[in-house]
PDB file of C-alpha atoms in Angstrom:
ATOM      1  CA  UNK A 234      59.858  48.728 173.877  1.00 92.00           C
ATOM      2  CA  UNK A 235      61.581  45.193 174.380  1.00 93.00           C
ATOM      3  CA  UNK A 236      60.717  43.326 177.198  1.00 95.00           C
ATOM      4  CA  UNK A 237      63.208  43.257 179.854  1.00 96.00           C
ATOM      5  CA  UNK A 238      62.533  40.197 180.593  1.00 96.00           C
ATOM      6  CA  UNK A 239      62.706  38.680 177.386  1.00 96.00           C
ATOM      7  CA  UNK A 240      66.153  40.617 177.427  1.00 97.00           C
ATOM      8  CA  UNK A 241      67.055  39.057 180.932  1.00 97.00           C
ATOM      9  CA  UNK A 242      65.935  35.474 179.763  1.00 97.00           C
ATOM     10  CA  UNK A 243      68.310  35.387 177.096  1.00 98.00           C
ATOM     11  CA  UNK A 244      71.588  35.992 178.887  1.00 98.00           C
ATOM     12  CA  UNK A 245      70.704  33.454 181.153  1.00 98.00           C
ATOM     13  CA  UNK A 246      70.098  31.344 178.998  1.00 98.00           C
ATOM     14  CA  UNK A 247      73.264  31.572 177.542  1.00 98.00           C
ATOM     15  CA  UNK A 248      75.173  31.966 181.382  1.00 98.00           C
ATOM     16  CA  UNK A 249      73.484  28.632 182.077  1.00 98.00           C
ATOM     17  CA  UNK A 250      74.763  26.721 179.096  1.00 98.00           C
ATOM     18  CA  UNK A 251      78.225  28.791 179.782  1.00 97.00           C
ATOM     19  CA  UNK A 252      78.789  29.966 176.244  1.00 98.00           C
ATOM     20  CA  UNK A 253      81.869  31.545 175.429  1.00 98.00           C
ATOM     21  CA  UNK A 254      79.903  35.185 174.719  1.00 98.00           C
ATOM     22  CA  UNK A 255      80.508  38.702 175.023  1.00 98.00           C
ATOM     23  CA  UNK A 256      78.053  41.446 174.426  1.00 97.00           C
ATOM     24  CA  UNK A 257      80.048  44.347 172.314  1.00 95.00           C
ATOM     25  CA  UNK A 258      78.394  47.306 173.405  1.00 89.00           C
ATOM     26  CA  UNK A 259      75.471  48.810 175.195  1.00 92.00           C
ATOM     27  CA  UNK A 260      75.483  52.637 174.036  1.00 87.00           C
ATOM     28  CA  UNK A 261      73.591  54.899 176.317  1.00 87.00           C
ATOM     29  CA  UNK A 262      72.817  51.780 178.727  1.00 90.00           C
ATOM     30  CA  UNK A 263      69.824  51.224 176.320  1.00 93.00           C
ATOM     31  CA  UNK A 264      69.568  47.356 177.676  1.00 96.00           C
ATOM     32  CA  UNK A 265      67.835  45.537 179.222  1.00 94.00           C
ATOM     33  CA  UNK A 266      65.192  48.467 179.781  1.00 93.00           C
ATOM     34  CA  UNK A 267      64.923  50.897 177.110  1.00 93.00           C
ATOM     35  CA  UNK A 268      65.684  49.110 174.162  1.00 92.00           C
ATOM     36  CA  UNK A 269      63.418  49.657 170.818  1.00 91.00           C
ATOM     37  CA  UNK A 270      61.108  47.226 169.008  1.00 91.00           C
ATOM     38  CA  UNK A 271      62.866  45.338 166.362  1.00 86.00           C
ATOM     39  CA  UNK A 272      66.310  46.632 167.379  1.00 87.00           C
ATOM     40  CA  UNK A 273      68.959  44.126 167.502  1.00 93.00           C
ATOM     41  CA  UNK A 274      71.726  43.658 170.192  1.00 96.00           C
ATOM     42  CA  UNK A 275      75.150  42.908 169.048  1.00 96.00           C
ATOM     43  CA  UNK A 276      77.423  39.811 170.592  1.00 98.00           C
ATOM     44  CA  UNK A 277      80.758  38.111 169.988  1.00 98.00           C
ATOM     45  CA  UNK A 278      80.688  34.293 170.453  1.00 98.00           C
ATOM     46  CA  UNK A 279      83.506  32.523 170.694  1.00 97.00           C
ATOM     47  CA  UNK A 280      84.504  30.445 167.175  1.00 96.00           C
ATOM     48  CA  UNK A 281      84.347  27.638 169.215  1.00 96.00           C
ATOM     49  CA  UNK A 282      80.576  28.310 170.244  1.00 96.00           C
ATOM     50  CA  UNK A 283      79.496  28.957 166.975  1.00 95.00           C
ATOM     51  CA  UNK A 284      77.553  25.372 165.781  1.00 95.00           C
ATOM     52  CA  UNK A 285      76.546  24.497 169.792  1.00 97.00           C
ATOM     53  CA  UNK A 286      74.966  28.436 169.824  1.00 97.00           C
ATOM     54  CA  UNK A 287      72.463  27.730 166.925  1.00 96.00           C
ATOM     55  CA  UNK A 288      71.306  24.594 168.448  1.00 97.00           C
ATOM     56  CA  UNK A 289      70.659  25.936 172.109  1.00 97.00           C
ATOM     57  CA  UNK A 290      68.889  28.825 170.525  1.00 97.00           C
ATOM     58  CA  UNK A 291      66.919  27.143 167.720  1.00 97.00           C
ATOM     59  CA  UNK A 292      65.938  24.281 170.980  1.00 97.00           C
ATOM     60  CA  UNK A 293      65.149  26.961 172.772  1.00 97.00           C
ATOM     61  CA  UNK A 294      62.598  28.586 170.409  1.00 97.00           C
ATOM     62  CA  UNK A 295      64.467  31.288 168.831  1.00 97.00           C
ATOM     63  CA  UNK A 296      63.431  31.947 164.932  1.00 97.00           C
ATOM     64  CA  UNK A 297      67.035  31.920 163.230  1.00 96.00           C
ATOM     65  CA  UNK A 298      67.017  34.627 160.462  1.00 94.00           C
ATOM     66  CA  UNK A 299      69.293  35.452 157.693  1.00 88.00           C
ATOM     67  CA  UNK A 300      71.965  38.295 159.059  1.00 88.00           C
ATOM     68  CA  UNK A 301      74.397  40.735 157.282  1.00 87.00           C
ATOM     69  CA  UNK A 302      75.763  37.978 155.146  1.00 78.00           C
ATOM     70  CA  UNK A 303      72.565  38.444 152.670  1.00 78.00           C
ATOM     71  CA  UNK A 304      74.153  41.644 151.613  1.00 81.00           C
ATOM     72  CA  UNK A 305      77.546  41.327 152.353  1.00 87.00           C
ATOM     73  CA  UNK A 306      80.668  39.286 151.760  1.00 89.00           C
ATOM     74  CA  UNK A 307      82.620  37.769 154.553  1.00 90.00           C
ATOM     75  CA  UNK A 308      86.127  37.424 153.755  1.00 91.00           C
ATOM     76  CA  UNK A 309      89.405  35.227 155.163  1.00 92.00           C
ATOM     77  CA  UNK A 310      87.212  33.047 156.268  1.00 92.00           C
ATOM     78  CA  UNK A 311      84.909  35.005 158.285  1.00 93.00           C
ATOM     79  CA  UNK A 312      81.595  32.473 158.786  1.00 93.00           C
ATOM     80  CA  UNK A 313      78.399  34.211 158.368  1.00 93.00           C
ATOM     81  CA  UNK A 314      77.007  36.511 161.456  1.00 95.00           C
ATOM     82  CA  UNK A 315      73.810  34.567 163.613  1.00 96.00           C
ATOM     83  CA  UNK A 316      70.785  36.135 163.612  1.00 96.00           C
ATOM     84  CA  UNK A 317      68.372  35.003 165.864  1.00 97.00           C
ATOM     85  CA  UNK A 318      64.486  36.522 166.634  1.00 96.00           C
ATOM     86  CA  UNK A 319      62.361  36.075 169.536  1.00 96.00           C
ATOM     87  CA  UNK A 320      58.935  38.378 169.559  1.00 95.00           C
ATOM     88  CA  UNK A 321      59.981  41.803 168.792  1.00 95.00           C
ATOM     89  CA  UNK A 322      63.712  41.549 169.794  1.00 96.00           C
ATOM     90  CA  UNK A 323      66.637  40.396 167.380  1.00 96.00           C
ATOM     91  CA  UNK A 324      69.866  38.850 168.997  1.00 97.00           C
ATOM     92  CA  UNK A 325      73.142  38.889 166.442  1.00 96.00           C
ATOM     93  CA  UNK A 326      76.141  37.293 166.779  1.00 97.00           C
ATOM     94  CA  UNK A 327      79.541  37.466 164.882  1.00 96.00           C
ATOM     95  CA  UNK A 328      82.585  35.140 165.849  1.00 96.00           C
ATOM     96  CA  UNK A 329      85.030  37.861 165.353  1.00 97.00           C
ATOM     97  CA  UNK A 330      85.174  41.900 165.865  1.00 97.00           C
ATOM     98  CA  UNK A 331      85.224  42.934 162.418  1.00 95.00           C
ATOM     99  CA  UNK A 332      85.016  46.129 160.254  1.00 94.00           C
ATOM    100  CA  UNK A 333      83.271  47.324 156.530  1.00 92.00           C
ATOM    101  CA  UNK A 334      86.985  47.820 154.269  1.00 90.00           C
ATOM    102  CA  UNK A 335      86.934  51.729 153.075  1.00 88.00           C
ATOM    103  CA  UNK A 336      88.055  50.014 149.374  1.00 77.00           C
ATOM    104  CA  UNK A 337      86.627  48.998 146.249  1.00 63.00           C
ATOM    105  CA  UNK A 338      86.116  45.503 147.285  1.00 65.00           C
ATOM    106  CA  UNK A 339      82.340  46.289 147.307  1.00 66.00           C
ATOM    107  CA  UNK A 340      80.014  45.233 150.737  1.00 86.00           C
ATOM    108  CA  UNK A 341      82.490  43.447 152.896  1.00 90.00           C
ATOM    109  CA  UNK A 342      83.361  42.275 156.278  1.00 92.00           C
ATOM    110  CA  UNK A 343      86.512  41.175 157.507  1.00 93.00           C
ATOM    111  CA  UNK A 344      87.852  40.568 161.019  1.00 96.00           C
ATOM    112  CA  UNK A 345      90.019  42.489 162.966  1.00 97.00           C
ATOM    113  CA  UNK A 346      93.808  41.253 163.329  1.00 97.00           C
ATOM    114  CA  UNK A 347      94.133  37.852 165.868  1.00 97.00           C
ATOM    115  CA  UNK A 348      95.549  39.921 168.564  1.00 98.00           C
ATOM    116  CA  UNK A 349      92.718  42.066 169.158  1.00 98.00           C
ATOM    117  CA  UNK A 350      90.340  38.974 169.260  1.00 98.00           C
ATOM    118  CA  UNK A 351      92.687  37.110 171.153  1.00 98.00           C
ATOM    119  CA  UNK A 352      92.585  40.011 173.611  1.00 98.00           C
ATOM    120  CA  UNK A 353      89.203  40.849 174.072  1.00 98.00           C
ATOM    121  CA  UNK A 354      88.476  36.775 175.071  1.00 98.00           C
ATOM    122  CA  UNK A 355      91.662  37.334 177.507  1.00 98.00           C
ATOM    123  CA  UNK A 356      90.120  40.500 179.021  1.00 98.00           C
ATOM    124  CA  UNK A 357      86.196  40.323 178.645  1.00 98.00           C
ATOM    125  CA  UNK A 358      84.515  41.401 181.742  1.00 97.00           C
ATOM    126  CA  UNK A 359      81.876  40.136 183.872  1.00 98.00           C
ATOM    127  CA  UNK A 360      78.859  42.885 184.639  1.00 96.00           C
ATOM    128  CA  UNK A 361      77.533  41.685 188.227  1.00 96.00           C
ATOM    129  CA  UNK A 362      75.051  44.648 188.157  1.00 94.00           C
ATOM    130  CA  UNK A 363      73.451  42.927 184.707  1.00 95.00           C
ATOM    131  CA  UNK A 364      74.804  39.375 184.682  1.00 96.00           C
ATOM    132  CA  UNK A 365      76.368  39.469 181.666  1.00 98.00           C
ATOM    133  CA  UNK A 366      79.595  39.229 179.816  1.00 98.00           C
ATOM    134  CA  UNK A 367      81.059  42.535 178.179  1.00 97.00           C
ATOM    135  CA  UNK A 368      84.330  43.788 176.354  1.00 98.00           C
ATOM    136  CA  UNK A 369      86.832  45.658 178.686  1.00 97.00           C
ATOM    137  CA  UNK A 370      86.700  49.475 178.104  1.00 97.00           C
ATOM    138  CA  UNK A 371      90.151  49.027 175.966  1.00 98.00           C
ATOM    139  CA  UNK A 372      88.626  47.070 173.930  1.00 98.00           C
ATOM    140  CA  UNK A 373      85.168  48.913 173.630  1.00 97.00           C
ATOM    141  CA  UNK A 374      86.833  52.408 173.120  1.00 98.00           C
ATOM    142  CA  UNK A 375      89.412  50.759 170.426  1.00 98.00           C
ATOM    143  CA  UNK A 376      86.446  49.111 168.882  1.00 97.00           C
ATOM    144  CA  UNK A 377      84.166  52.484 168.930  1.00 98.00           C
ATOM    145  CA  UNK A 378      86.483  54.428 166.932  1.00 98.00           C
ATOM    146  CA  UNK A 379      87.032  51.412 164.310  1.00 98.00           C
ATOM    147  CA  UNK A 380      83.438  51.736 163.845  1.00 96.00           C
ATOM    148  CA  UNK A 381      82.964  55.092 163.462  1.00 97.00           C
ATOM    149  CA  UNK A 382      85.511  55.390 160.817  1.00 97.00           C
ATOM    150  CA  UNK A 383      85.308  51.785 158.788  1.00 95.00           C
ATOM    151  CA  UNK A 384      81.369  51.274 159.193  1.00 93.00           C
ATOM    152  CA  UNK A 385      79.531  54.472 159.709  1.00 94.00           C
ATOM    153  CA  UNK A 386      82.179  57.168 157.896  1.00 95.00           C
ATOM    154  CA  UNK A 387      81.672  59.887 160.593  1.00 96.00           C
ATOM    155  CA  UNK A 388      81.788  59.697 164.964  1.00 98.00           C
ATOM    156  CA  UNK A 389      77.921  59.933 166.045  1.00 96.00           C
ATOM    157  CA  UNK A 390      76.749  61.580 168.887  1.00 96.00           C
ATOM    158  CA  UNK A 391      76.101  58.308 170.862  1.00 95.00           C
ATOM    159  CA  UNK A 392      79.652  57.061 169.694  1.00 96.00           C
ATOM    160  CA  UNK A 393      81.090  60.233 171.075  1.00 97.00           C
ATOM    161  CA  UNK A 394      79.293  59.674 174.482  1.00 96.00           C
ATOM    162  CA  UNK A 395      80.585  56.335 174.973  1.00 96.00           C
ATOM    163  CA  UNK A 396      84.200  57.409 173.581  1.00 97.00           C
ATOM    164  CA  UNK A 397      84.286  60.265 176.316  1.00 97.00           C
ATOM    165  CA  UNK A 398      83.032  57.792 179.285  1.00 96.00           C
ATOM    166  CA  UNK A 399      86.208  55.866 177.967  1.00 97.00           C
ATOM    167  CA  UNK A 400      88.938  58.154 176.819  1.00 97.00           C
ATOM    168  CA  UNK A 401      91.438  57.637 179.557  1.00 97.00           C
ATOM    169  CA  UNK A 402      92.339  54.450 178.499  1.00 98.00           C
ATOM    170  CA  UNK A 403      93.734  56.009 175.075  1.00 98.00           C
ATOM    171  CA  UNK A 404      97.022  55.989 176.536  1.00 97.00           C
ATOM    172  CA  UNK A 405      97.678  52.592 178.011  1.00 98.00           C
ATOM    173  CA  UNK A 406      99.761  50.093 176.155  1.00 98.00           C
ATOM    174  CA  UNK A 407      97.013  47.701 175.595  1.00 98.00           C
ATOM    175  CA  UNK A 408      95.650  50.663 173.481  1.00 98.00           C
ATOM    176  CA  UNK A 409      98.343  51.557 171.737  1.00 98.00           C
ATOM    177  CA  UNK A 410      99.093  47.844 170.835  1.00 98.00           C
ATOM    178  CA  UNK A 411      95.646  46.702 170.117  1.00 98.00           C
ATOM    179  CA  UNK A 412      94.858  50.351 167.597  1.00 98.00           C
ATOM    180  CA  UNK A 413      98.918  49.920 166.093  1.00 98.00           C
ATOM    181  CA  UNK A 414      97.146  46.695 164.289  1.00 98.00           C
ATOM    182  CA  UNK A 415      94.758  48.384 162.123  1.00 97.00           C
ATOM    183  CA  UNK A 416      96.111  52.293 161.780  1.00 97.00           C
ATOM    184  CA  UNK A 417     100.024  51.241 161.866  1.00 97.00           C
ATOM    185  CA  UNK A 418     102.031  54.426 161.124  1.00 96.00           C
ATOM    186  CA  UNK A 419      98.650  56.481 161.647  1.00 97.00           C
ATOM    187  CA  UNK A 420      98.015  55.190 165.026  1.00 98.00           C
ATOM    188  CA  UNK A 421      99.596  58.328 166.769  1.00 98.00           C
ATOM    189  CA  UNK A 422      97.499  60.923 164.912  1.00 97.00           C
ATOM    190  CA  UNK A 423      94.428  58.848 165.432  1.00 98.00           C
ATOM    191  CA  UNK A 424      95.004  58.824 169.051  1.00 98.00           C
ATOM    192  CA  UNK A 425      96.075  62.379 168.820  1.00 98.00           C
ATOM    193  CA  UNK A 426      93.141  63.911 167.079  1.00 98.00           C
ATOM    194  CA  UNK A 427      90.645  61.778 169.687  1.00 98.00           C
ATOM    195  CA  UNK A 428      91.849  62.811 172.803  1.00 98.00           C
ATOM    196  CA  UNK A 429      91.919  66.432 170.873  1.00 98.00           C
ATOM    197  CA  UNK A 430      88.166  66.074 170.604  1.00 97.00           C
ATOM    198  CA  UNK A 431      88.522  66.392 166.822  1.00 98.00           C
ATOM    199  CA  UNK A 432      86.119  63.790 165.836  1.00 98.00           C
ATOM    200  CA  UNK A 433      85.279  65.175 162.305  1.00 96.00           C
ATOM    201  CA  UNK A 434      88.525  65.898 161.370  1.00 97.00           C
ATOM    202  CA  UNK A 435      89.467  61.962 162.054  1.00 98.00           C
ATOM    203  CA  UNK A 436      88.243  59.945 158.841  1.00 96.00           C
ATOM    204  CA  UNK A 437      89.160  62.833 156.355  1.00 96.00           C
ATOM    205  CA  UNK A 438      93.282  62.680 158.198  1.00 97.00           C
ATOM    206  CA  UNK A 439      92.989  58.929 157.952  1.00 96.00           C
ATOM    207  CA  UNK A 440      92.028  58.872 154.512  1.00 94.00           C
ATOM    208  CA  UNK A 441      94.584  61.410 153.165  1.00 95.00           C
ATOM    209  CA  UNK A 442      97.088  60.298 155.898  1.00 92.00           C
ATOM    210  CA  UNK A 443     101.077  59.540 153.104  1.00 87.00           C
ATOM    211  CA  UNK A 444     103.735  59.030 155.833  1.00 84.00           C
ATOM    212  CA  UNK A 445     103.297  54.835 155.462  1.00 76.00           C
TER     213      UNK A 445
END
């Protein structure tokens, strides 16, 4: 296991420099205590963080490693994700939500439409209990199912969990406007076949979905 203190130590670090940050998810609550050697926890930094972020971190004694963008192409001007190592714990930081395309484009990333970034820095969350920054639950049960479907191709078991702890806020406005920028006309049987629990049915409706 990580350290929690190693864990700890880096959000301050960050709280005390008062980077622009959010940290995109914490499925099954695995951090600070539980989390695995090697794994990596996920963060949004603000774009306008991005160059002042690589020199706290690499002053600070953090081994800066080569990310996603080794294997992938990041598109409309996407800059490359921040990887970052300390010990046996990886840090990784993107300055946009973005998803994997379901084309022939080959290994991509691209960001999410402006108004979902520009709401998740409106909204974003502080955790007293951890001290830390995090997405509103809008936001992290929008951003769930975008991952489920774009980057993994099927809804997980944790994804599910963390869906369900969520799933009330499917029908608030914020929700419907936020998911209405990347399903459009499909938006309404997405949300439909979620709060119908009908996880595996989800990609295969998207995919075949004809009333654009």
């Amino acid at each position: 296991m990580v350290n929690p203190k190693l864990i700890k130590d880096f959000f301050l670090l960050l709280n005390i420099n008062n980077i622009n940050y959010v940290l995109i998810k914490n499925d099954g609550n695995k951090i600070p205590y539980y989390l695995e050697d090697e794994k990596d926890i996920d963060f949004l930094i603000h774009p306008t963080e991005y160059e002042n972020l690589k020199t706290i971190l690499i002053n600070n004694g953090y081994e800066k490693k080569i990310g996603e963008s080794c294997r992938r192409f990041f598109l409309y001007q996407l800059r490359e994700d921040l990887f970052f190592k300390k010990e046996n714990c990886y840090f990784h930081f993107y300055e946009a939500l973005s998803c994997n395309p379901l084309t022939n484009m080959g290994k991509c990333k691209i960001p999410l439409d402006n108004i979902i970034q520009d709401y998740i820095w409106k909204n974003k969350k502080w955790d007293k209990e951890n001290n830390w920054w995090i997405m509103d639950d809008v936001s992290i049960l929008l951003y769930l199912i975008i991952r489920s479907i774009f980057d993994k191709l099927d809804f997980r078991i944790i994804y599910i969990e963390e869906i369900e702890k969520r799933i009330e806020y499917i029908d608030s406005k914020d929700f419907y406007m936020l998911a209405n920028s990347v399903f459009f006309k499909f938006t309404n049987k997405m949300i439909e076949l979620v709060k119908k629990r009908e996880y595996k049915n989800i990609l295969k409706e998207y995919l075949s979905y004809k009333n654009y």
